[in-house]
CSV table of C-alpha atoms in Angstrom, one decimal:
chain,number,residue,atom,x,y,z
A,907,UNK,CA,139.1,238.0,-76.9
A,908,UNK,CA,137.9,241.4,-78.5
A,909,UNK,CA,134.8,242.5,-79.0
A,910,UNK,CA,135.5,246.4,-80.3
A,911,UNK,CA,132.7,247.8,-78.7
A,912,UNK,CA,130.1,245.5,-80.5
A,913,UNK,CA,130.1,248.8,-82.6
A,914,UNK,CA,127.3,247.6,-85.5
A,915,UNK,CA,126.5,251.3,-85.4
A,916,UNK,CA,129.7,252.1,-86.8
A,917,UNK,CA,129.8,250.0,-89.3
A,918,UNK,CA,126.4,251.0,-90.8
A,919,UNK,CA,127.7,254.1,-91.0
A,920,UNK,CA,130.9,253.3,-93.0
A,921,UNK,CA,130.5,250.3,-94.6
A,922,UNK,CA,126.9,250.1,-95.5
A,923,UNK,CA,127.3,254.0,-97.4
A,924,UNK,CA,130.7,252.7,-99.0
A,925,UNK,CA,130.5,248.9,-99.6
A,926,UNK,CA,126.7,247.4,-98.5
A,927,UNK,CA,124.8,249.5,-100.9
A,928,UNK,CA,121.0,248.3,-101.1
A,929,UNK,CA,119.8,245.2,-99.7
A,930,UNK,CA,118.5,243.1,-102.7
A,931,UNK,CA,116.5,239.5,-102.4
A,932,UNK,CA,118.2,236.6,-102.2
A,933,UNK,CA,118.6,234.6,-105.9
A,934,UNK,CA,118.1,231.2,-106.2
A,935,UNK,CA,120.2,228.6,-104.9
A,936,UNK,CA,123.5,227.6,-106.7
A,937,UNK,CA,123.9,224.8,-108.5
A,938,UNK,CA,126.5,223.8,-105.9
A,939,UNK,CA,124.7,224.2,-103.3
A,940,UNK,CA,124.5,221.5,-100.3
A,941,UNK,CA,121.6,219.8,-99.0
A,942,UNK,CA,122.8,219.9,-95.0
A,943,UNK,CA,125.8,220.7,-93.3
A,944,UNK,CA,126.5,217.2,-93.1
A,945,UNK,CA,126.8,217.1,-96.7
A,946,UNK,CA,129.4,220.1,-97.2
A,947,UNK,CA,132.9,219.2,-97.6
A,948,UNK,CA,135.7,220.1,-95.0
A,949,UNK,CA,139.2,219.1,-95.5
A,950,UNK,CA,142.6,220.3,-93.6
A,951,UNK,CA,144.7,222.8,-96.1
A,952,UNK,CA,148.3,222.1,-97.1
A,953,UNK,CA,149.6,224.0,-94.5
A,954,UNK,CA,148.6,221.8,-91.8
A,955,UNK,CA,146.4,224.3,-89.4
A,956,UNK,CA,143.3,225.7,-91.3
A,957,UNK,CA,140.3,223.5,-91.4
A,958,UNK,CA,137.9,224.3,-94.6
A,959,UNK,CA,134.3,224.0,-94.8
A,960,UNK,CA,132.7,224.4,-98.1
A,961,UNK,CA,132.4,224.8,-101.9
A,962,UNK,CA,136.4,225.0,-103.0
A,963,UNK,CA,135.0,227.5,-105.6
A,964,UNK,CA,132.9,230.2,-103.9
A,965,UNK,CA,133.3,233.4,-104.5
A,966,UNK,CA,133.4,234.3,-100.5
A,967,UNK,CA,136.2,232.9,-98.2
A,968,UNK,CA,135.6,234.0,-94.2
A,969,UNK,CA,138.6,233.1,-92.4
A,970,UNK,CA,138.2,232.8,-88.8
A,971,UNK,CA,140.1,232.8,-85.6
A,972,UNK,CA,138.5,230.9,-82.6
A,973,UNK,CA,139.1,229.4,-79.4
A,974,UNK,CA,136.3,226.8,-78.1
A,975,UNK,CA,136.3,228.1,-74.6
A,976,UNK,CA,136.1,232.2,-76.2
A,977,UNK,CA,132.6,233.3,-74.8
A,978,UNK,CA,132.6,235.9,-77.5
A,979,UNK,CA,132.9,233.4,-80.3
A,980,UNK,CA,130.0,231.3,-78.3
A,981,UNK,CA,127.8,234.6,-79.0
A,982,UNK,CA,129.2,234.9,-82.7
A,983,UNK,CA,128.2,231.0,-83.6
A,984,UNK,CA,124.9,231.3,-82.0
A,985,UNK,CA,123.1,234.4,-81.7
A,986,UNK,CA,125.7,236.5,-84.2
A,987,UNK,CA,126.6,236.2,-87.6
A,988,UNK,CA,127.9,232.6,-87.0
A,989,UNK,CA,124.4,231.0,-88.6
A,990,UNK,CA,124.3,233.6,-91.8
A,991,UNK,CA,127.7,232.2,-92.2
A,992,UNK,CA,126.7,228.6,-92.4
A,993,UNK,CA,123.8,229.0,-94.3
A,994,UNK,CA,126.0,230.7,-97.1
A,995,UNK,CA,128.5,227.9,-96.8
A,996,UNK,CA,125.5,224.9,-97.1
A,997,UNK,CA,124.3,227.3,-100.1
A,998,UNK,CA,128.1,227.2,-101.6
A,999,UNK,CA,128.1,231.2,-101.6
A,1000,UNK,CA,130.7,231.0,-99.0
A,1001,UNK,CA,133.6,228.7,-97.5
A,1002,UNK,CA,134.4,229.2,-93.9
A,1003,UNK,CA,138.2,228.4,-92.6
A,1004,UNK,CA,138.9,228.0,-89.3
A,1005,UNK,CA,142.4,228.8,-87.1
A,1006,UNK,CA,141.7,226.7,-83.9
A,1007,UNK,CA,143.2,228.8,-80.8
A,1008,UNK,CA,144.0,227.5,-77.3
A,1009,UNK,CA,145.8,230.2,-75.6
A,1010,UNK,CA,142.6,230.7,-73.0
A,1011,UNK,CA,143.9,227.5,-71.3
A,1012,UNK,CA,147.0,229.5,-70.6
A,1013,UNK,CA,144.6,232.2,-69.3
A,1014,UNK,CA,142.5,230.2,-67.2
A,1015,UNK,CA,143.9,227.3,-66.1
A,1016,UNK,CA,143.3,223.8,-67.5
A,1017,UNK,CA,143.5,222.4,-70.8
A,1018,UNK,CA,139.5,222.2,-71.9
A,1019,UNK,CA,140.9,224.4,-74.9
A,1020,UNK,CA,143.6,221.8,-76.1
A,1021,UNK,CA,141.4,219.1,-75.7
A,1022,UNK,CA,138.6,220.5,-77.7
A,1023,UNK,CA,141.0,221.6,-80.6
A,1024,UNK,CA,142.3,217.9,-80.7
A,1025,UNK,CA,138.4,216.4,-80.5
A,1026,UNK,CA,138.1,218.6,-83.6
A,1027,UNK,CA,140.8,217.8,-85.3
A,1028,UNK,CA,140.0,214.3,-84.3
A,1029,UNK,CA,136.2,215.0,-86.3
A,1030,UNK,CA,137.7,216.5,-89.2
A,1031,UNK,CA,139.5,212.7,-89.5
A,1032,UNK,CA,136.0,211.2,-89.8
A,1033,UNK,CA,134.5,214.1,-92.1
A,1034,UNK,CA,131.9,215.5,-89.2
A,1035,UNK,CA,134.5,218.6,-88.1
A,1036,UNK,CA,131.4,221.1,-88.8
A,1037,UNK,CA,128.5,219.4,-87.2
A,1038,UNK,CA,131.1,218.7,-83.8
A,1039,UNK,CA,132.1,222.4,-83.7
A,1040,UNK,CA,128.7,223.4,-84.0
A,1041,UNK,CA,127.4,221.0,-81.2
A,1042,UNK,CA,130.5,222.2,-79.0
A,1043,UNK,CA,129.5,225.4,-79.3
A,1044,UNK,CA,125.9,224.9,-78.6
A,1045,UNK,CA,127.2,223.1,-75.3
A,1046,UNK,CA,130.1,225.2,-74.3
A,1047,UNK,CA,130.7,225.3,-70.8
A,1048,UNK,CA,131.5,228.7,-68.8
A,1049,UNK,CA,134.5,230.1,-69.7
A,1050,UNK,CA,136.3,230.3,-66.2
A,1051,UNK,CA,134.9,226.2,-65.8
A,1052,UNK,CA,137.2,223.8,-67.7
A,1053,UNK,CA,134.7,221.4,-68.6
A,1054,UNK,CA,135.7,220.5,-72.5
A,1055,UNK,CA,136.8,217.0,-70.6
A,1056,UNK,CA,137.5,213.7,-72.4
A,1057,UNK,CA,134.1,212.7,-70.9
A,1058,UNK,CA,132.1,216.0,-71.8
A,1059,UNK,CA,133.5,215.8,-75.6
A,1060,UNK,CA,132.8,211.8,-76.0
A,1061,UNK,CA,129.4,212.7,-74.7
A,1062,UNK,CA,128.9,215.4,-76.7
A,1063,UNK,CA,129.7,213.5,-79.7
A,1064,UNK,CA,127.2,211.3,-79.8
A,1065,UNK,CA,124.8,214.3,-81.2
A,1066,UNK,CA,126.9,213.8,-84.6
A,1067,UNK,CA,126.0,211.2,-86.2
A,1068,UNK,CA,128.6,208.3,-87.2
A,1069,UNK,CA,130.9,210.1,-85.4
A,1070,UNK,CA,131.5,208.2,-81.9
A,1071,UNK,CA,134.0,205.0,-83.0
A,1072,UNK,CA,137.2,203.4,-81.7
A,1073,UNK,CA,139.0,205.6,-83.8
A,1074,UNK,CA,137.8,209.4,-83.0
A,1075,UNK,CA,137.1,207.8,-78.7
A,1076,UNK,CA,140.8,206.8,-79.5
A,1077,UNK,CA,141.8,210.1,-80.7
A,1078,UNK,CA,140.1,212.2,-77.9
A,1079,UNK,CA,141.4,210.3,-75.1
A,1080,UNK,CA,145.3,210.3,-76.2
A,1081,UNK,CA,145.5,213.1,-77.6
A,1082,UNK,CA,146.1,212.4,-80.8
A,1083,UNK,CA,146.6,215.4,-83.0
A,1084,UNK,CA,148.5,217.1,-80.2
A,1085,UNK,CA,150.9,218.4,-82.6
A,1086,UNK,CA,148.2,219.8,-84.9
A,1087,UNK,CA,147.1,221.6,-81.4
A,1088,UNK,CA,150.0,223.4,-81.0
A,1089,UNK,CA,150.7,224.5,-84.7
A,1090,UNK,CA,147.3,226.0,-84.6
A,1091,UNK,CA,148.3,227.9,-81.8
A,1092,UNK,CA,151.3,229.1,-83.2
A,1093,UNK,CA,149.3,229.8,-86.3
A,1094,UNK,CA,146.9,232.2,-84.4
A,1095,UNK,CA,149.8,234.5,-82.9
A,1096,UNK,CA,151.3,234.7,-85.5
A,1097,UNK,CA,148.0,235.7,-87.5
A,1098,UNK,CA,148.7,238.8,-85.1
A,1099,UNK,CA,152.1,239.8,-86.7
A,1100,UNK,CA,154.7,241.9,-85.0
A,1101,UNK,CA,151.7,244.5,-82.9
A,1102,UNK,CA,149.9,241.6,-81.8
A,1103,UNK,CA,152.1,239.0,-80.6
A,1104,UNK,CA,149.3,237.0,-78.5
A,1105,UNK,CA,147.1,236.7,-82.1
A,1106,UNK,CA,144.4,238.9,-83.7
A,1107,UNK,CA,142.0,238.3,-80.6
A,1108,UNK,CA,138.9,235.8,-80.9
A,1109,UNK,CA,136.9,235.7,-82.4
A,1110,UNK,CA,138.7,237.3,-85.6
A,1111,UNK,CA,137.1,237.1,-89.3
A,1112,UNK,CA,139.4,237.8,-92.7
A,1113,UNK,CA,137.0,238.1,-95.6
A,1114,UNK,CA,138.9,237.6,-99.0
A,1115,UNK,CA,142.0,238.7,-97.2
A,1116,UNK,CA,140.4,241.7,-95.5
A,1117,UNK,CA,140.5,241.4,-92.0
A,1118,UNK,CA,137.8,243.1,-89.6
A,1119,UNK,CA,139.5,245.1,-87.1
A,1120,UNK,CA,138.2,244.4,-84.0
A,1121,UNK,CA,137.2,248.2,-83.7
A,1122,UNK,CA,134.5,247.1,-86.2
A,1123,UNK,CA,133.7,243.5,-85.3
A,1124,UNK,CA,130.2,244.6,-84.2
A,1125,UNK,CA,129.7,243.2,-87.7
A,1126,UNK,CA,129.9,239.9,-86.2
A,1127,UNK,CA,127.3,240.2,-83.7
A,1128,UNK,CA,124.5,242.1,-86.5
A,1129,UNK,CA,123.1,238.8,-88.5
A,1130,UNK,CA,121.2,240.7,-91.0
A,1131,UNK,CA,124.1,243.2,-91.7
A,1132,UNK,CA,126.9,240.4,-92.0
A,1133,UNK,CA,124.5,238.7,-94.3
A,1134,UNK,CA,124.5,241.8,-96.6
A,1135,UNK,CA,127.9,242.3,-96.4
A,1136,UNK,CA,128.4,238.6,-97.8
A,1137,UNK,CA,126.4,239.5,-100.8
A,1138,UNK,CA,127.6,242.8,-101.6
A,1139,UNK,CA,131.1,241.0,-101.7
A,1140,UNK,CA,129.8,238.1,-104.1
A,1141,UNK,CA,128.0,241.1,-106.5
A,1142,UNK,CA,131.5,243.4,-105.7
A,1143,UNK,CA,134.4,241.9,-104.7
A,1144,UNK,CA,137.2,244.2,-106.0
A,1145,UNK,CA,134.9,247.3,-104.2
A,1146,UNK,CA,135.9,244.9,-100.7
A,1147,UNK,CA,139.3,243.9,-101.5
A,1148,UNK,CA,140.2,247.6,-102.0
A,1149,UNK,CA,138.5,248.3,-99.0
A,1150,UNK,CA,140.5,250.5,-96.4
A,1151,UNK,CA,138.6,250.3,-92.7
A,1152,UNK,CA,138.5,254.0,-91.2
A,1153,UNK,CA,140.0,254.5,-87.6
A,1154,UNK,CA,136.9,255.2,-85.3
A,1155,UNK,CA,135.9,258.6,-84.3
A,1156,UNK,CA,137.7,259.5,-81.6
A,1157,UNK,CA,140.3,256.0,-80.8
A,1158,UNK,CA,143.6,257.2,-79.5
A,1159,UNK,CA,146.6,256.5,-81.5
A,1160,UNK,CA,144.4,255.8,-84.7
A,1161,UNK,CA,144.1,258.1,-87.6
C-alpha cells in the first residue's frame, strides 16, 4: 500500500496550472448514461484478470489496482475519489477496471484476501461484481483481522440483490475461481514492472494509460479535484496522454 504523502497539495499545484484548467458545470447527462449501478455493465476482458464496469465507449478509462483487505483503498472507495468515480461510470463518462490483488494475505497472515477476490469473481458470474465490491468495501474488516470469511462474504451478500444462489454460495465456499485469484495476482506484480517487483502498490489508478505515481496519489483521496481531473480529460485528452508527472520537490533519487 502507498499513499505518497496524500499530497493533494502538490497536485494542485502541477496539475491543476497544467492540465485541470477552470472548473466548469457539469453538462447534461449522456445519452448512455445508466440509471443505477445495478444497471451498468461489467464483464471480464480477454485477458482473463481485469474486471470492467461501464459504458465500452467512454471517453475515460481508470484502471485500478486493489486489494480488498488495503485500508487505503477502503479510504479511496469511500471517503476519496472512489464515489466521483462511480458516479462518472453510472453517467457513462467513465469505465472503471479493476486488477484484483491478494498479496496482503501474504503480509498478514490468512487468506481473507483470496477469498474475497474469488467471492468477486464469483459476483462478476451473476452480473452484481460492482454492487458486491462496493458492499465489501463498506464492510471491510480491520486489516490486521482476517475476517473476509466464507461466512462474513455469504452474509454480506445478501445486501446485493439476486445475488445469494446455489451457484455464487457454491462458488464462495470452494473456491471456485481460484485460478482467476492467482492470475490476478500475478497481473498486479507484474503491473509493477522490473522496479517494482511486489506491484504498483494499492491502491494504484492508470487513467488512459497514465499512471498516477504514488508520489501524487493525494489525487485519490481530494473528491472534488479527481472529479475535475475526469472532466478536463473527457474536454482534453491528448493534453493528459502527453502528460509527464514532475518528480516532487525535494524526493531523493527523483529528477
Amino acid at each position: 500500500m502507498k499513499h505518497g504523502g496524500r499530497v493533494a497539495v502538490a497536485l494542485t499545484a502541477t496539475l491543476v496550472g497544467a492540465v485541470l484548467a477552470g472548473c466548469g458545470q457539469r453538462g447534461a447527462p449522456p445519452e448512455d448514461a445508466y440509471g443505477s449501478l445495478e444497471s451498468v455493465p461489467e464483464k471480464l476482458d480477454p485477458d482473463g484478470t481485469t474486471i470492467t464496469v461501464g459504458n465500452p465507449h467512454a471517453p475515460v478509462t481508470v484502471h485500478l489496482y486493489e486489494d480488498p483487505r488495503c485500508p487505503v483503498c477502503e479510504e479511496f472507495e469511500s471517503t476519496g475519489a472512489g464515489p466521483e468515480l462511480q458516479e462518472a461510470t453510472v453517467r457513462g463518462e467513465a469505465r472503471t477496471e479493476y486488477t484484483m490483488a491478494s498479496f496482503l494475505d501474504a503480509r498478514l497472515g490468512g487468506s481473507g484476501s483470496k477469498k474475497a477476490v474469488n467471492a468477486l469473481r464469483a459476483a462478476l458470474a451473476e452480473g452484481r461484481f460492482a454492487e458486491y465490491h462496493q458492499v465489501l468495501y463498506r464492510h471491510q474488516p480491520e486489516e490486521a483481522e482476517d475476517g473476509f470469511t466464507d461466512a462474513r462474504l455469504l452474509e454480506l451478500a445478501e445486501q446485493v440483490d439476486g445475488l445469494r444462489g446455489p451457484a455464487f454460495d457454491s462458488a464462495v465456499k470452494d473456491m471456485k475461481y481460484r485460478a482467476f485469484v492467482t492470475a490476478s495476482q500475478k497481473a498486479y506484480e507484474s503491473a509493477g514492472g522490473s522496479e517494482e517487483r511486489g506491484g504498483p502498490g494499492t491502491p494504484t489508478a492508470v487513467i488512459n494509460y497514465v499512471r498516477i505515481p504514488a508520489d501524487y496519489n493525494g489525487l485519490l483521496f481530494d473528491a472534488p479535484l479527481f472529479s475535475n481531473l475526469l472532466r478536463q480529460i473527457r474536454k482534453a485528452p491528448g493534453e493528459w496522454g502527453a502528460y509527464d508527472f514532475p518528480a516532487p520537490t525535494g524526493t531523493p533519487g527523483l529528477s
